[in-house]
Amino acid sequence: MMLRVLVFIFCVFPTLLFAQNYPAYTSVYINDYANIIDEDAEARLLAELENLKKETGVGATVLTLGSWKTFGGHDTIESFATGLFNEWGIGSAERNDGILILVAQTDREMRVELGTGYLRGYDIIAGDIIDQRFLPEFRSDNYSQGIENGTYEVIDQVARPHTAGQEPPEQAVRSDRWRFLIPFVVVAGMLFLAFRRKLGDFRMRFRHCPNCGRRGLSRDHEVILAASRTVGGRRRQTTYCRYCDYSDSKEFATSRTSRSGGGSFGGGSSSGGGASGRW
């Protein structure tokens, strides 16, 4: 019964499920939008990621941004990474073995997001790799070296062992009786993100105006620059009071309307597995 309800929601509200803003990708392997990966290092990384895909079928991708916060709609890098992973469809839809390595330079945050096919013990391994291989270099502003070192370790300690059927050490004693709930958790998370902005707009009606103190704030959304196939756009969110002249505006980036060349991902998904780091 629950599954039928979820399917119905997907059919009736398909456009709401993609209401969040994410960067578009131009490559399924490396998108260095923060421009922090050296040319030679990028060539080596690309060769390793292509070789991983050829030998194991695992799709791993590296994304660098100045800040994930400019895209709006998320409170944490974890929710942003999970949403972006599912929006792009990283990895195989059948195996859900994709990997996203996200580095936000200005925010000084990073995330290794794993597909739903990985056992939870790989989250611990990803966290250790972040602490030992990524962050030490990042703290010295050696971003290119840190990304290269860390990505190789993710390939060797997560992607290849998983493909070979190896379990992380602590996984042997973990019960899997709740794993059937993962698809429902993913769907619930997507629905929450889809309705989040509308719920936020509704809650504004009950907030006090910082100027006159009366309840009843309203919020409008305006497209400043429409996104195209080649460039992202901008939208403005304006909160105002119906009883006085209070007004507050914020601007957010919107992603391109279609993806560029460089191939496409396989439709994989993530339920939030992985690890994060901050420096």
PDB file of C-alpha atoms in Angstrom:
ATOM      1  CA  MET A   1       0.000   0.000   0.000  1.00  0.00           C
ATOM      2  CA  MET A   2       2.778   2.414   0.936  1.00  0.00           C
ATOM      3  CA  LEU A   3       4.583   1.686  -2.321  1.00  0.00           C
ATOM      4  CA  ARG A   4       1.426   2.490  -4.319  1.00  0.00           C
ATOM      5  CA  VAL A   5       1.082   5.815  -2.516  1.00  0.00           C
ATOM      6  CA  LEU A   6       4.677   6.738  -3.283  1.00  0.00           C
ATOM      7  CA  VAL A   7       4.261   5.797  -6.940  1.00  0.00           C
ATOM      8  CA  PHE A   8       1.127   7.934  -7.103  1.00  0.00           C
ATOM      9  CA  ILE A   9       2.976  10.916  -5.656  1.00  0.00           C
ATOM     10  CA  PHE A  10       5.752  10.503  -8.204  1.00  0.00           C
ATOM     11  CA  CYS A  11       3.209  10.459 -11.036  1.00  0.00           C
ATOM     12  CA  VAL A  12       1.155  13.414  -9.852  1.00  0.00           C
ATOM     13  CA  PHE A  13       4.002  15.691  -8.776  1.00  0.00           C
ATOM     14  CA  PRO A  14       6.927  14.896 -11.110  1.00  0.00           C
ATOM     15  CA  THR A  15       8.106  18.489 -11.497  1.00  0.00           C
ATOM     16  CA  LEU A  16       8.260  19.108  -7.758  1.00  0.00           C
ATOM     17  CA  LEU A  17      10.851  16.416  -7.293  1.00  0.00           C
ATOM     18  CA  PHE A  18      13.434  18.458  -9.198  1.00  0.00           C
ATOM     19  CA  ALA A  19      12.821  21.848  -7.613  1.00  0.00           C
ATOM     20  CA  GLN A  20      16.272  22.107  -6.046  1.00  0.00           C
ATOM     21  CA  ASN A  21      19.173  23.868  -7.748  1.00  0.00           C
ATOM     22  CA  TYR A  22      22.348  22.000  -8.641  1.00  0.00           C
ATOM     23  CA  PRO A  23      25.327  22.636 -10.893  1.00  0.00           C
ATOM     24  CA  ALA A  24      25.261  20.960 -14.291  1.00  0.00           C
ATOM     25  CA  TYR A  25      28.063  18.644 -15.284  1.00  0.00           C
ATOM     26  CA  THR A  26      30.168  18.744 -18.436  1.00  0.00           C
ATOM     27  CA  SER A  27      32.012  15.485 -17.726  1.00  0.00           C
ATOM     28  CA  VAL A  28      31.095  12.296 -15.896  1.00  0.00           C
ATOM     29  CA  TYR A  29      34.603  12.165 -14.405  1.00  0.00           C
ATOM     30  CA  ILE A  30      35.900  15.609 -13.366  1.00  0.00           C
ATOM     31  CA  ASN A  31      34.177  18.990 -13.079  1.00  0.00           C
ATOM     32  CA  ASP A  32      36.716  21.395 -11.589  1.00  0.00           C
ATOM     33  CA  TYR A  33      34.525  24.489 -11.297  1.00  0.00           C
ATOM     34  CA  ALA A  34      36.688  25.927  -8.490  1.00  0.00           C
ATOM     35  CA  ASN A  35      39.748  25.613 -10.760  1.00  0.00           C
ATOM     36  CA  ILE A  36      41.911  24.064  -8.041  1.00  0.00           C
ATOM     37  CA  ILE A  37      43.203  20.944  -9.823  1.00  0.00           C
ATOM     38  CA  ASP A  38      46.468  21.283 -11.729  1.00  0.00           C
ATOM     39  CA  GLU A  39      46.383  20.362 -15.405  1.00  0.00           C
ATOM     40  CA  ASP A  40      48.783  17.438 -15.025  1.00  0.00           C
ATOM     41  CA  ALA A  41      46.992  16.130 -11.948  1.00  0.00           C
ATOM     42  CA  GLU A  42      43.644  16.341 -13.738  1.00  0.00           C
ATOM     43  CA  ALA A  43      45.016  14.277 -16.614  1.00  0.00           C
ATOM     44  CA  ARG A  44      46.246  11.600 -14.196  1.00  0.00           C
ATOM     45  CA  LEU A  45      42.953  11.594 -12.305  1.00  0.00           C
ATOM     46  CA  LEU A  46      40.965  11.297 -15.505  1.00  0.00           C
ATOM     47  CA  ALA A  47      43.024   8.299 -16.590  1.00  0.00           C
ATOM     48  CA  GLU A  48      42.459   6.581 -13.221  1.00  0.00           C
ATOM     49  CA  LEU A  49      38.714   7.249 -13.211  1.00  0.00           C
ATOM     50  CA  GLU A  50      38.333   6.057 -16.788  1.00  0.00           C
ATOM     51  CA  ASN A  51      40.347   2.937 -15.979  1.00  0.00           C
ATOM     52  CA  LEU A  52      38.175   2.263 -12.911  1.00  0.00           C
ATOM     53  CA  LYS A  53      35.035   2.489 -15.028  1.00  0.00           C
ATOM     54  CA  LYS A  54      36.497   0.231 -17.720  1.00  0.00           C
ATOM     55  CA  GLU A  55      37.734  -2.449 -15.323  1.00  0.00           C
ATOM     56  CA  THR A  56      34.952  -2.501 -12.711  1.00  0.00           C
ATOM     57  CA  GLY A  57      32.025  -0.544 -14.125  1.00  0.00           C
ATOM     58  CA  VAL A  58      32.093   1.805 -11.108  1.00  0.00           C
ATOM     59  CA  GLY A  59      31.359   5.410 -11.970  1.00  0.00           C
ATOM     60  CA  ALA A  60      33.284   7.813  -9.715  1.00  0.00           C
ATOM     61  CA  THR A  61      33.274  11.569 -10.282  1.00  0.00           C
ATOM     62  CA  VAL A  62      35.130  14.549  -8.797  1.00  0.00           C
ATOM     63  CA  LEU A  63      33.404  17.916  -8.391  1.00  0.00           C
ATOM     64  CA  THR A  64      34.984  21.106  -7.027  1.00  0.00           C
ATOM     65  CA  LEU A  65      32.963  24.221  -6.223  1.00  0.00           C
ATOM     66  CA  GLY A  66      33.654  27.527  -4.586  1.00  0.00           C
ATOM     67  CA  SER A  67      30.587  27.087  -2.370  1.00  0.00           C
ATOM     68  CA  TRP A  68      27.664  24.688  -2.447  1.00  0.00           C
ATOM     69  CA  LYS A  69      25.626  27.275  -0.548  1.00  0.00           C
ATOM     70  CA  THR A  70      25.214  29.502  -3.615  1.00  0.00           C
ATOM     71  CA  PHE A  71      22.783  26.985  -5.078  1.00  0.00           C
ATOM     72  CA  GLY A  72      20.312  27.317  -2.194  1.00  0.00           C
ATOM     73  CA  GLY A  73      17.782  24.865  -0.810  1.00  0.00           C
ATOM     74  CA  HIS A  74      20.082  22.965   1.568  1.00  0.00           C
ATOM     75  CA  ASP A  75      21.335  23.395   5.126  1.00  0.00           C
ATOM     76  CA  THR A  76      24.329  21.055   5.009  1.00  0.00           C
ATOM     77  CA  ILE A  77      26.885  19.759   2.541  1.00  0.00           C
ATOM     78  CA  GLU A  78      25.539  16.280   3.304  1.00  0.00           C
ATOM     79  CA  SER A  79      22.026  17.040   2.034  1.00  0.00           C
ATOM     80  CA  PHE A  80      23.440  18.951  -0.938  1.00  0.00           C
ATOM     81  CA  ALA A  81      25.721  16.049  -1.924  1.00  0.00           C
ATOM     82  CA  THR A  82      22.944  13.465  -1.626  1.00  0.00           C
ATOM     83  CA  GLY A  83      20.556  15.579  -3.673  1.00  0.00           C
ATOM     84  CA  LEU A  84      23.161  16.281  -6.347  1.00  0.00           C
ATOM     85  CA  PHE A  85      24.171  12.598  -6.478  1.00  0.00           C
ATOM     86  CA  ASN A  86      20.565  11.607  -7.175  1.00  0.00           C
ATOM     87  CA  GLU A  87      19.985  14.515  -9.577  1.00  0.00           C
ATOM     88  CA  TRP A  88      22.979  13.523 -11.676  1.00  0.00           C
ATOM     89  CA  GLY A  89      22.306   9.793 -11.267  1.00  0.00           C
ATOM     90  CA  ILE A  90      25.909   8.878 -10.490  1.00  0.00           C
ATOM     91  CA  GLY A  91      26.830   5.234 -10.977  1.00  0.00           C
ATOM     92  CA  SER A  92      24.864   2.263 -12.235  1.00  0.00           C
ATOM     93  CA  ALA A  93      21.107   2.180 -11.610  1.00  0.00           C
ATOM     94  CA  GLU A  94      21.277  -1.595 -11.193  1.00  0.00           C
ATOM     95  CA  ARG A  95      24.206  -1.696  -8.733  1.00  0.00           C
ATOM     96  CA  ASN A  96      24.029   1.807  -7.187  1.00  0.00           C
ATOM     97  CA  ASP A  97      27.807   1.783  -6.845  1.00  0.00           C
ATOM     98  CA  GLY A  98      28.568   5.373  -7.825  1.00  0.00           C
ATOM     99  CA  ILE A  99      30.935   7.660  -5.907  1.00  0.00           C
ATOM    100  CA  LEU A 100      30.915  11.451  -5.669  1.00  0.00           C
ATOM    101  CA  ILE A 101      33.961  13.322  -4.352  1.00  0.00           C
ATOM    102  CA  LEU A 102      32.847  16.891  -3.657  1.00  0.00           C
ATOM    103  CA  VAL A 103      35.214  19.667  -2.545  1.00  0.00           C
ATOM    104  CA  ALA A 104      33.879  23.137  -1.676  1.00  0.00           C
ATOM    105  CA  GLN A 105      36.964  25.329  -1.381  1.00  0.00           C
ATOM    106  CA  THR A 106      35.437  28.534  -0.008  1.00  0.00           C
ATOM    107  CA  ASP A 107      33.258  26.649   2.476  1.00  0.00           C
ATOM    108  CA  ARG A 108      36.277  24.559   3.533  1.00  0.00           C
ATOM    109  CA  GLU A 109      34.129  21.435   3.419  1.00  0.00           C
ATOM    110  CA  MET A 110      34.220  18.216   1.458  1.00  0.00           C
ATOM    111  CA  ARG A 111      32.154  15.078   1.070  1.00  0.00           C
ATOM    112  CA  VAL A 112      32.626  11.559  -0.249  1.00  0.00           C
ATOM    113  CA  GLU A 113      29.097  10.437  -1.126  1.00  0.00           C
ATOM    114  CA  LEU A 114      28.515   6.727  -1.759  1.00  0.00           C
ATOM    115  CA  GLY A 115      25.731   4.983  -3.653  1.00  0.00           C
ATOM    116  CA  THR A 116      23.150   2.865  -1.849  1.00  0.00           C
ATOM    117  CA  GLY A 117      24.947  -0.309  -2.919  1.00  0.00           C
ATOM    118  CA  TYR A 118      27.815   0.222  -0.462  1.00  0.00           C
ATOM    119  CA  LEU A 119      27.725  -1.402   2.962  1.00  0.00           C
ATOM    120  CA  ARG A 120      27.728   1.053   5.840  1.00  0.00           C
ATOM    121  CA  GLY A 121      31.213   0.068   6.912  1.00  0.00           C
ATOM    122  CA  TYR A 122      32.593   1.829   3.845  1.00  0.00           C
ATOM    123  CA  ASP A 123      31.420   5.107   5.399  1.00  0.00           C
ATOM    124  CA  ILE A 124      34.068   4.628   8.096  1.00  0.00           C
ATOM    125  CA  ILE A 125      36.731   3.903   5.506  1.00  0.00           C
ATOM    126  CA  ALA A 126      35.732   7.017   3.519  1.00  0.00           C
ATOM    127  CA  GLY A 127      35.988   9.092   6.702  1.00  0.00           C
ATOM    128  CA  ASP A 128      39.477   7.782   7.400  1.00  0.00           C
ATOM    129  CA  ILE A 129      40.578   8.603   3.863  1.00  0.00           C
ATOM    130  CA  ILE A 130      39.263  12.142   4.231  1.00  0.00           C
ATOM    131  CA  ASP A 131      41.104  12.647   7.510  1.00  0.00           C
ATOM    132  CA  GLN A 132      44.369  11.091   6.377  1.00  0.00           C
ATOM    133  CA  ARG A 133      44.671  11.924   2.676  1.00  0.00           C
ATOM    134  CA  PHE A 134      42.450  14.871   1.735  1.00  0.00           C
ATOM    135  CA  LEU A 135      42.434  17.229   4.713  1.00  0.00           C
ATOM    136  CA  PRO A 136      46.164  17.389   5.552  1.00  0.00           C
ATOM    137  CA  GLU A 137      46.891  18.745   2.066  1.00  0.00           C
ATOM    138  CA  PHE A 138      43.856  21.032   2.065  1.00  0.00           C
ATOM    139  CA  ARG A 139      45.000  22.681   5.292  1.00  0.00           C
ATOM    140  CA  SER A 140      48.193  23.667   3.460  1.00  0.00           C
ATOM    141  CA  ASP A 141      46.202  24.860   0.427  1.00  0.00           C
ATOM    142  CA  ASN A 142      47.556  21.955  -1.629  1.00  0.00           C
ATOM    143  CA  TYR A 143      44.140  21.197  -3.098  1.00  0.00           C
ATOM    144  CA  SER A 144      45.321  19.519  -6.263  1.00  0.00           C
ATOM    145  CA  GLN A 145      47.608  17.139  -4.389  1.00  0.00           C
ATOM    146  CA  GLY A 146      44.968  16.375  -1.762  1.00  0.00           C
ATOM    147  CA  ILE A 147      42.305  15.612  -4.344  1.00  0.00           C
ATOM    148  CA  GLU A 148      44.668  13.386  -6.291  1.00  0.00           C
ATOM    149  CA  ASN A 149      45.913  11.487  -3.221  1.00  0.00           C
ATOM    150  CA  GLY A 150      42.461  11.087  -1.720  1.00  0.00           C
ATOM    151  CA  THR A 151      40.761  10.017  -4.925  1.00  0.00           C
ATOM    152  CA  TYR A 152      43.317   7.269  -5.489  1.00  0.00           C
ATOM    153  CA  GLU A 153      42.672   5.980  -1.967  1.00  0.00           C
ATOM    154  CA  VAL A 154      38.900   6.030  -2.487  1.00  0.00           C
ATOM    155  CA  ILE A 155      39.392   3.971  -5.635  1.00  0.00           C
ATOM    156  CA  ASP A 156      41.730   1.481  -3.931  1.00  0.00           C
ATOM    157  CA  GLN A 157      40.004   1.186  -0.544  1.00  0.00           C
ATOM    158  CA  VAL A 158      36.335   1.645  -1.436  1.00  0.00           C
ATOM    159  CA  ALA A 159      35.492   1.186  -5.123  1.00  0.00           C
ATOM    160  CA  ARG A 160      37.652  -1.842  -5.964  1.00  0.00           C
ATOM    161  CA  PRO A 161      37.073  -3.802  -2.711  1.00  0.00           C
ATOM    162  CA  HIS A 162      33.331  -3.236  -3.018  1.00  0.00           C
ATOM    163  CA  THR A 163      33.338  -4.499  -6.608  1.00  0.00           C
ATOM    164  CA  ALA A 164      35.305  -7.556  -5.491  1.00  0.00           C
ATOM    165  CA  GLY A 165      32.637  -8.308  -2.879  1.00  0.00           C
ATOM    166  CA  GLN A 166      34.809  -7.529   0.132  1.00  0.00           C
ATOM    167  CA  GLU A 167      33.063  -6.449   3.333  1.00  0.00           C
ATOM    168  CA  PRO A 168      34.491  -3.743   5.591  1.00  0.00           C
ATOM    169  CA  PRO A 169      35.770  -5.267   8.875  1.00  0.00           C
ATOM    170  CA  GLU A 170      32.898  -4.111  11.095  1.00  0.00           C
ATOM    171  CA  GLN A 171      30.284  -5.067   8.527  1.00  0.00           C
ATOM    172  CA  ALA A 172      30.466  -8.792   9.319  1.00  0.00           C
ATOM    173  CA  VAL A 173      28.479  -8.393  12.557  1.00  0.00           C
ATOM    174  CA  ARG A 174      25.961  -5.833  11.345  1.00  0.00           C
ATOM    175  CA  SER A 175      22.354  -6.886  10.900  1.00  0.00           C
ATOM    176  CA  ASP A 176      20.795  -6.034   7.527  1.00  0.00           C
ATOM    177  CA  ARG A 177      17.165  -6.452   8.569  1.00  0.00           C
ATOM    178  CA  TRP A 178      16.411  -2.761   7.996  1.00  0.00           C
ATOM    179  CA  ARG A 179      17.969  -2.435   4.535  1.00  0.00           C
ATOM    180  CA  PHE A 180      14.582  -2.864   2.822  1.00  0.00           C
ATOM    181  CA  LEU A 181      13.689   0.586   4.184  1.00  0.00           C
ATOM    182  CA  ILE A 182      16.435   2.355   2.222  1.00  0.00           C
ATOM    183  CA  PRO A 183      14.309   2.991  -0.931  1.00  0.00           C
ATOM    184  CA  PHE A 184      11.553   4.504   1.206  1.00  0.00           C
ATOM    185  CA  VAL A 185      14.056   6.725   3.007  1.00  0.00           C
ATOM    186  CA  VAL A 186      15.409   7.949  -0.334  1.00  0.00           C
ATOM    187  CA  VAL A 187      11.908   8.731  -1.619  1.00  0.00           C
ATOM    188  CA  ALA A 188      10.937  10.482   1.614  1.00  0.00           C
ATOM    189  CA  GLY A 189      14.082  12.601   1.427  1.00  0.00           C
ATOM    190  CA  MET A 190      13.384  13.600  -2.169  1.00  0.00           C
ATOM    191  CA  LEU A 191       9.806  14.550  -1.326  1.00  0.00           C
ATOM    192  CA  PHE A 192      10.985  16.597   1.644  1.00  0.00           C
ATOM    193  CA  LEU A 193      13.420  18.522  -0.537  1.00  0.00           C
ATOM    194  CA  ALA A 194      10.776  19.035  -3.224  1.00  0.00           C
ATOM    195  CA  PHE A 195       8.232  20.567  -0.848  1.00  0.00           C
ATOM    196  CA  ARG A 196      10.749  22.353   1.332  1.00  0.00           C
ATOM    197  CA  ARG A 197      10.589  25.724  -0.391  1.00  0.00           C
ATOM    198  CA  LYS A 198       6.788  25.725  -0.443  1.00  0.00           C
ATOM    199  CA  LEU A 199       6.668  24.826   3.251  1.00  0.00           C
ATOM    200  CA  GLY A 200       9.189  27.564   3.981  1.00  0.00           C
ATOM    201  CA  ASP A 201       7.026  30.103   2.160  1.00  0.00           C
ATOM    202  CA  PHE A 202       3.974  28.961   4.124  1.00  0.00           C
ATOM    203  CA  ARG A 203       5.753  29.218   7.496  1.00  0.00           C
ATOM    204  CA  MET A 204       6.666  32.827   6.787  1.00  0.00           C
ATOM    205  CA  ARG A 205       3.009  33.766   7.344  1.00  0.00           C
ATOM    206  CA  PHE A 206       3.393  32.998  11.046  1.00  0.00           C
ATOM    207  CA  ARG A 207       6.659  34.847  11.639  1.00  0.00           C
ATOM    208  CA  HIS A 208       6.920  38.286  13.199  1.00  0.00           C
ATOM    209  CA  CYS A 209       8.052  41.165  11.031  1.00  0.00           C
ATOM    210  CA  PRO A 210      11.432  42.427  12.352  1.00  0.00           C
ATOM    211  CA  ASN A 211      10.269  45.980  11.652  1.00  0.00           C
ATOM    212  CA  CYS A 212       6.687  46.306  12.923  1.00  0.00           C
ATOM    213  CA  GLY A 213       6.410  43.070  14.897  1.00  0.00           C
ATOM    214  CA  ARG A 214       3.178  41.875  13.297  1.00  0.00           C
ATOM    215  CA  ARG A 215       2.723  38.342  11.988  1.00  0.00           C
ATOM    216  CA  GLY A 216       2.124  37.771   8.326  1.00  0.00           C
ATOM    217  CA  LEU A 217       5.337  37.906   6.281  1.00  0.00           C
ATOM    218  CA  SER A 218       5.127  36.898   2.616  1.00  0.00           C
ATOM    219  CA  ARG A 219       7.730  35.597   0.206  1.00  0.00           C
ATOM    220  CA  ASP A 220       8.041  35.966  -3.571  1.00  0.00           C
ATOM    221  CA  HIS A 221      10.392  34.278  -6.036  1.00  0.00           C
ATOM    222  CA  GLU A 222      11.604  36.033  -9.176  1.00  0.00           C
ATOM    223  CA  VAL A 223      13.798  34.848 -12.047  1.00  0.00           C
ATOM    224  CA  ILE A 224      16.501  37.465 -12.621  1.00  0.00           C
ATOM    225  CA  LEU A 225      18.380  35.608 -15.329  1.00  0.00           C
ATOM    226  CA  ALA A 226      16.890  32.557 -16.991  1.00  0.00           C
ATOM    227  CA  ALA A 227      19.186  29.559 -17.222  1.00  0.00           C
ATOM    228  CA  SER A 228      20.178  28.344 -20.667  1.00  0.00           C
ATOM    229  CA  ARG A 229      21.981  25.332 -22.040  1.00  0.00           C
ATOM    230  CA  THR A 230      25.360  27.017 -21.675  1.00  0.00           C
ATOM    231  CA  VAL A 231      25.093  29.173 -18.548  1.00  0.00           C
ATOM    232  CA  GLY A 232      23.330  29.048 -15.211  1.00  0.00           C
ATOM    233  CA  GLY A 233      20.780  31.610 -14.115  1.00  0.00           C
ATOM    234  CA  ARG A 234      19.915  33.673 -11.051  1.00  0.00           C
ATOM    235  CA  ARG A 235      16.738  33.936  -9.001  1.00  0.00           C
ATOM    236  CA  ARG A 236      15.739  36.388  -6.289  1.00  0.00           C
ATOM    237  CA  GLN A 237      13.840  35.499  -3.112  1.00  0.00           C
ATOM    238  CA  THR A 238      12.131  38.481  -1.473  1.00  0.00           C
ATOM    239  CA  THR A 239      10.547  38.451   1.977  1.00  0.00           C
ATOM    240  CA  TYR A 240       8.250  41.370   2.767  1.00  0.00           C
ATOM    241  CA  CYS A 241       5.680  42.529   5.309  1.00  0.00           C
ATOM    242  CA  ARG A 242       2.111  43.268   4.275  1.00  0.00           C
ATOM    243  CA  TYR A 243       1.697  45.837   7.028  1.00  0.00           C
ATOM    244  CA  CYS A 244       4.829  47.981   6.707  1.00  0.00           C
ATOM    245  CA  ASP A 245       7.654  48.716   4.270  1.00  0.00           C
ATOM    246  CA  TYR A 246       9.970  45.900   5.466  1.00  0.00           C
ATOM    247  CA  SER A 247      11.630  43.981   2.630  1.00  0.00           C
ATOM    248  CA  ASP A 248      14.639  41.633   2.438  1.00  0.00           C
ATOM    249  CA  SER A 249      16.012  40.057  -0.771  1.00  0.00           C
ATOM    250  CA  LYS A 250      18.480  37.246  -1.400  1.00  0.00           C
ATOM    251  CA  GLU A 251      19.816  35.883  -4.682  1.00  0.00           C
ATOM    252  CA  PHE A 252      20.586  32.267  -5.585  1.00  0.00           C
ATOM    253  CA  ALA A 253      22.209  30.524  -8.540  1.00  0.00           C
ATOM    254  CA  THR A 254      20.217  28.145 -10.740  1.00  0.00           C
ATOM    255  CA  SER A 255      21.662  25.346 -12.840  1.00  0.00           C
ATOM    256  CA  ARG A 256      21.733  25.120 -16.597  1.00  0.00           C
ATOM    257  CA  THR A 257      18.618  23.797 -18.339  1.00  0.00           C
ATOM    258  CA  SER A 258      20.423  20.849 -19.895  1.00  0.00           C
ATOM    259  CA  ARG A 259      23.685  19.057 -19.469  1.00  0.00           C
ATOM    260  CA  SER A 260      26.671  19.552 -21.708  1.00  0.00           C
ATOM    261  CA  GLY A 261      28.625  16.860 -23.508  1.00  0.00           C
ATOM    262  CA  GLY A 262      31.012  14.379 -21.984  1.00  0.00           C
ATOM    263  CA  GLY A 263      28.592  11.483 -21.659  1.00  0.00           C
ATOM    264  CA  SER A 264      25.956  10.809 -19.041  1.00  0.00           C
ATOM    265  CA  PHE A 265      25.672   8.944 -15.760  1.00  0.00           C
ATOM    266  CA  GLY A 266      23.870   5.652 -15.322  1.00  0.00           C
ATOM    267  CA  GLY A 267      20.980   6.620 -13.063  1.00  0.00           C
ATOM    268  CA  GLY A 268      22.465   5.551  -9.723  1.00  0.00           C
ATOM    269  CA  SER A 269      21.212   6.804  -6.366  1.00  0.00           C
ATOM    270  CA  SER A 270      22.427   7.504  -2.839  1.00  0.00           C
ATOM    271  CA  SER A 271      20.613   7.388   0.489  1.00  0.00           C
ATOM    272  CA  GLY A 272      23.168   9.580   2.246  1.00  0.00           C
ATOM    273  CA  GLY A 273      26.015   7.124   2.787  1.00  0.00           C
ATOM    274  CA  GLY A 274      29.586   8.374   2.891  1.00  0.00           C
ATOM    275  CA  ALA A 275      31.587  10.792   5.013  1.00  0.00           C
ATOM    276  CA  SER A 276      32.355  14.504   5.309  1.00  0.00           C
ATOM    277  CA  GLY A 277      35.318  16.595   6.351  1.00  0.00           C
ATOM    278  CA  ARG A 278      36.053  20.201   7.259  1.00  0.00           C
ATOM    279  CA  TRP A 279      39.340  22.063   7.525  1.00  0.00           C
TER     280      TRP A 279
END
